[in-house]
Amino acid sequence: MRDDTTSVLVVGGGLVGLSTSLFLSRHGVDHILVERHAGTSIHPRAWGLYPRTLELFDALGVTDDLLTEAAGFAGHTLNGKVESLTGRELSMTRIPEPEDVSDISPVARILSLSQDRIEPILLRRAREFGTDLRFGTELHELEQDANGVTATLRDRETGAERRVTARYLIAADGAHSPVRERLGIARQGRGTLRHQISIVFRADLRGPLRERRFAICRIANPEVDGVLGHDDTLERGTLIVTHDPQAEPFDTYTPERCAELVRAAVGVPDLPVTILSTLPWEMAALVAERYAEGRVFLVGDAAHVIPPVGGYGANTGIQDAHNLSWKLAAVLDGQAGETLLDTYDAERGPVARATMRQAALRLAARAGSGDGRRETAVADPLSVMFGYRYRSTAVVADEDEQVGAEPDFIDPRALSGVPGTRVPHLWLDTDGGRTVSTLSLADRRPLLIAGAKATEWYDSALAVTRRTGVRLDALRMGDGVTERERSWHDALGITENGAVLVRPDGFVGWRTPTAQPSPDRVLDTVVARILAHATA
C-alpha cells in the first residue's frame, strides 16, 4: 500500500467539497480531495446562489463563469401549478425580479443556476489550481490521534488502496455522512419531514412548454403530485415526487415507472423519455450536535440538513467552508494557535440552527400551517444570508456589550461594523485608479483599517507584525484609498481616530471608535485573542 502525506484531506467532491478545496487553494493550503462518484452530480439538487456566496466565489475567479452559465435561465420566472404541462393551469404567477442589492454587495443579484451546472465550473477551477483531485475514490478506513489523521482510500474501480496521512480532515460527504457516523456525532432537529425521489430525464419539452419558462412548476393530477423542473435547453428536466419508503420502496421506481410518471407530468402519453438517473433523498431539518471531533471537521450537509425552502442549504455549507478554511490556513502557517479551530463550531453551529429554524418557518407558512406569531418571526432571506453574527473567542465584542448565544438576523442595510458581523460594503477609489469594495480588502490575513487621522493605529499594526511575526495588513483611510460616496467612518461606527480589525473572512473582529492609550499593547492583546494567543 502506497502512502501520501498532505495538510488537509477533503472527503466529498460535491458543491461544498469543491468550494472547500478552492478556499484552501486560495490560502495556499496543500490538500487532497476524494469523491466516491466518478464525476460531478447530474442532479440539479441545490438551486441558486445568494450574493453573499458569490462574494466569496468572486475571489476565486469563478463568478463570471457562473453568470455566463446562468444566462439561459434569465427568462425562467413563472411560478405555476398545473394539471400537467399540456393540461389546465390551476394558478400562475411570475416571480419578481431579484432584488437589486448593489447598495449592500459588490454582487448585485442572486444567481439562478442549479448544482449540476455549478459543480463543473468549480471542478475546472480546482484543476487550474493544480489540486490533487481523486474522483471514483472512497474513504475506507479512518483513524486519528493527537498528531493527525490516517485515512485508507479505495479506488472504486480497481479496488486498489492507498493510505493518506493528513494534519486535518474535512468531511463534506453529504447528509448521510459516513465520516459523521464513524465519529458517532448525533444530530438534533425536527428530523425527516418528507421522503422525496428526484427523476432526471431527457425529453423534448418545447411543445408542451410552449412559450412558458418556469422557475417552479407544481404538478397536480391523479398520477403525479410533485414538482417539475426544466433546464434552458428545454430537453432535460427533473421530476420530484414524494413517496412513502415503507409502502413504496425506492426500488419500485423502475425506469419504466419513472418514465410513465414523467409522461403524466408533461401530459403527453406517448412522449419519448429517457431516464438518466433517480435519487432518493430526505427533506429534513437536522444539525450536528458538534461540528468537529479532534482533527475532523464537518461542513455542508454533513453538518446540517436544511429544508429547501429559501434555498439556504448549499449557501450555508459554502459559508461553512469559507469560515473553516482561513482558520486552518492560519494554524497550519503558524499564524494562529490551534484553539482558533474551536471557533469554527462556536460560530457556524448557531448560524446553522437559526437558519434551519428560518427554513422550517417558511415551509410551515407555505403549507398554510403557520400562525401570525410564526410569520412575524420569518426573517428576510437577505438578512439570513448576510446578517448573521458570530460570537466566539475570535471576536472581541464592543466594551460593555451584552450578547446572547444565538445569532440575530440583521437587515444587511443596517450592518454597522459591530464585531462579529460582515463588513459593510462600500466602494472605494484607489490612487491607482481602481475601484474596490471594502469586502475585497481583507484576503489571506487580518487587516487593520485605521481612520483618516489614526496614524498611531496604522503604525501599531506594522509594529505588531515586526515584533511578533504575525502578519497583518494595514491601511489608513485617505492614504491611497478614499470613499466614493458613503463615509467609511460612519459606516463602521468609528471616528477618524478609530480603527477596525477585519478578519480574513470579511467579518469584523474588533473595533475601537477612538484613539486609546498604548495602542501597541491594545492591538497585541486583540490579535492574541482573535488568533488564539498566537502572539502571547
mmCIF file of N, CA and C in Angstrom, residues 63-72 111:
data_model
loop_
_atom_site.group_PDB
_atom_site.id
_atom_site.type_symbol
_atom_site.label_atom_id
_atom_site.label_comp_id
_atom_site.label_asym_id
_atom_site.label_seq_id
_atom_site.Cartn_x
_atom_site.Cartn_y
_atom_site.Cartn_z
ATOM 1 N N THR A 63 -16.900 33.683 -10.553
ATOM 2 C CA THR A 63 -18.206 34.340 -10.619
ATOM 3 C C THR A 63 -18.618 34.652 -12.051
ATOM 4 N N ASP A 64 -17.694 35.148 -12.854
ATOM 5 C CA ASP A 64 -18.042 35.483 -14.244
ATOM 6 C C ASP A 64 -18.481 34.244 -15.012
ATOM 7 N N ASP A 65 -17.801 33.115 -14.804
ATOM 8 C CA ASP A 65 -18.193 31.878 -15.481
ATOM 9 C C ASP A 65 -19.576 31.420 -15.032
ATOM 10 N N LEU A 66 -19.869 31.592 -13.753
ATOM 11 C CA LEU A 66 -21.185 31.206 -13.243
ATOM 12 C C LEU A 66 -22.283 32.083 -13.843
ATOM 13 N N LEU A 67 -22.034 33.375 -13.933
ATOM 14 C CA LEU A 67 -23.023 34.281 -14.510
ATOM 15 C C LEU A 67 -23.262 33.958 -15.984
ATOM 16 N N THR A 68 -22.206 33.605 -16.693
ATOM 17 C CA THR A 68 -22.358 33.222 -18.101
ATOM 18 C C THR A 68 -23.182 31.954 -18.226
ATOM 19 N N GLU A 69 -22.908 30.986 -17.370
ATOM 20 C CA GLU A 69 -23.641 29.717 -17.404
ATOM 21 C C GLU A 69 -25.122 29.915 -17.084
ATOM 22 N N ALA A 70 -25.419 30.917 -16.256
ATOM 23 C CA ALA A 70 -26.802 31.149 -15.830
ATOM 24 C C ALA A 70 -27.606 31.990 -16.807
ATOM 25 N N ALA A 71 -26.968 32.509 -17.856
ATOM 26 C CA ALA A 71 -27.643 33.457 -18.753
ATOM 27 C C ALA A 71 -28.896 32.857 -19.381
ATOM 28 N N GLY A 72 -28.886 31.565 -19.671
ATOM 29 C CA GLY A 72 -30.027 30.937 -20.331
ATOM 30 C C GLY A 72 -31.265 30.822 -19.469
ATOM 31 N N LEU A 111 -27.942 34.538 -8.098
ATOM 32 C CA LEU A 111 -27.645 33.735 -9.287
ATOM 33 C C LEU A 111 -28.616 32.563 -9.357
#
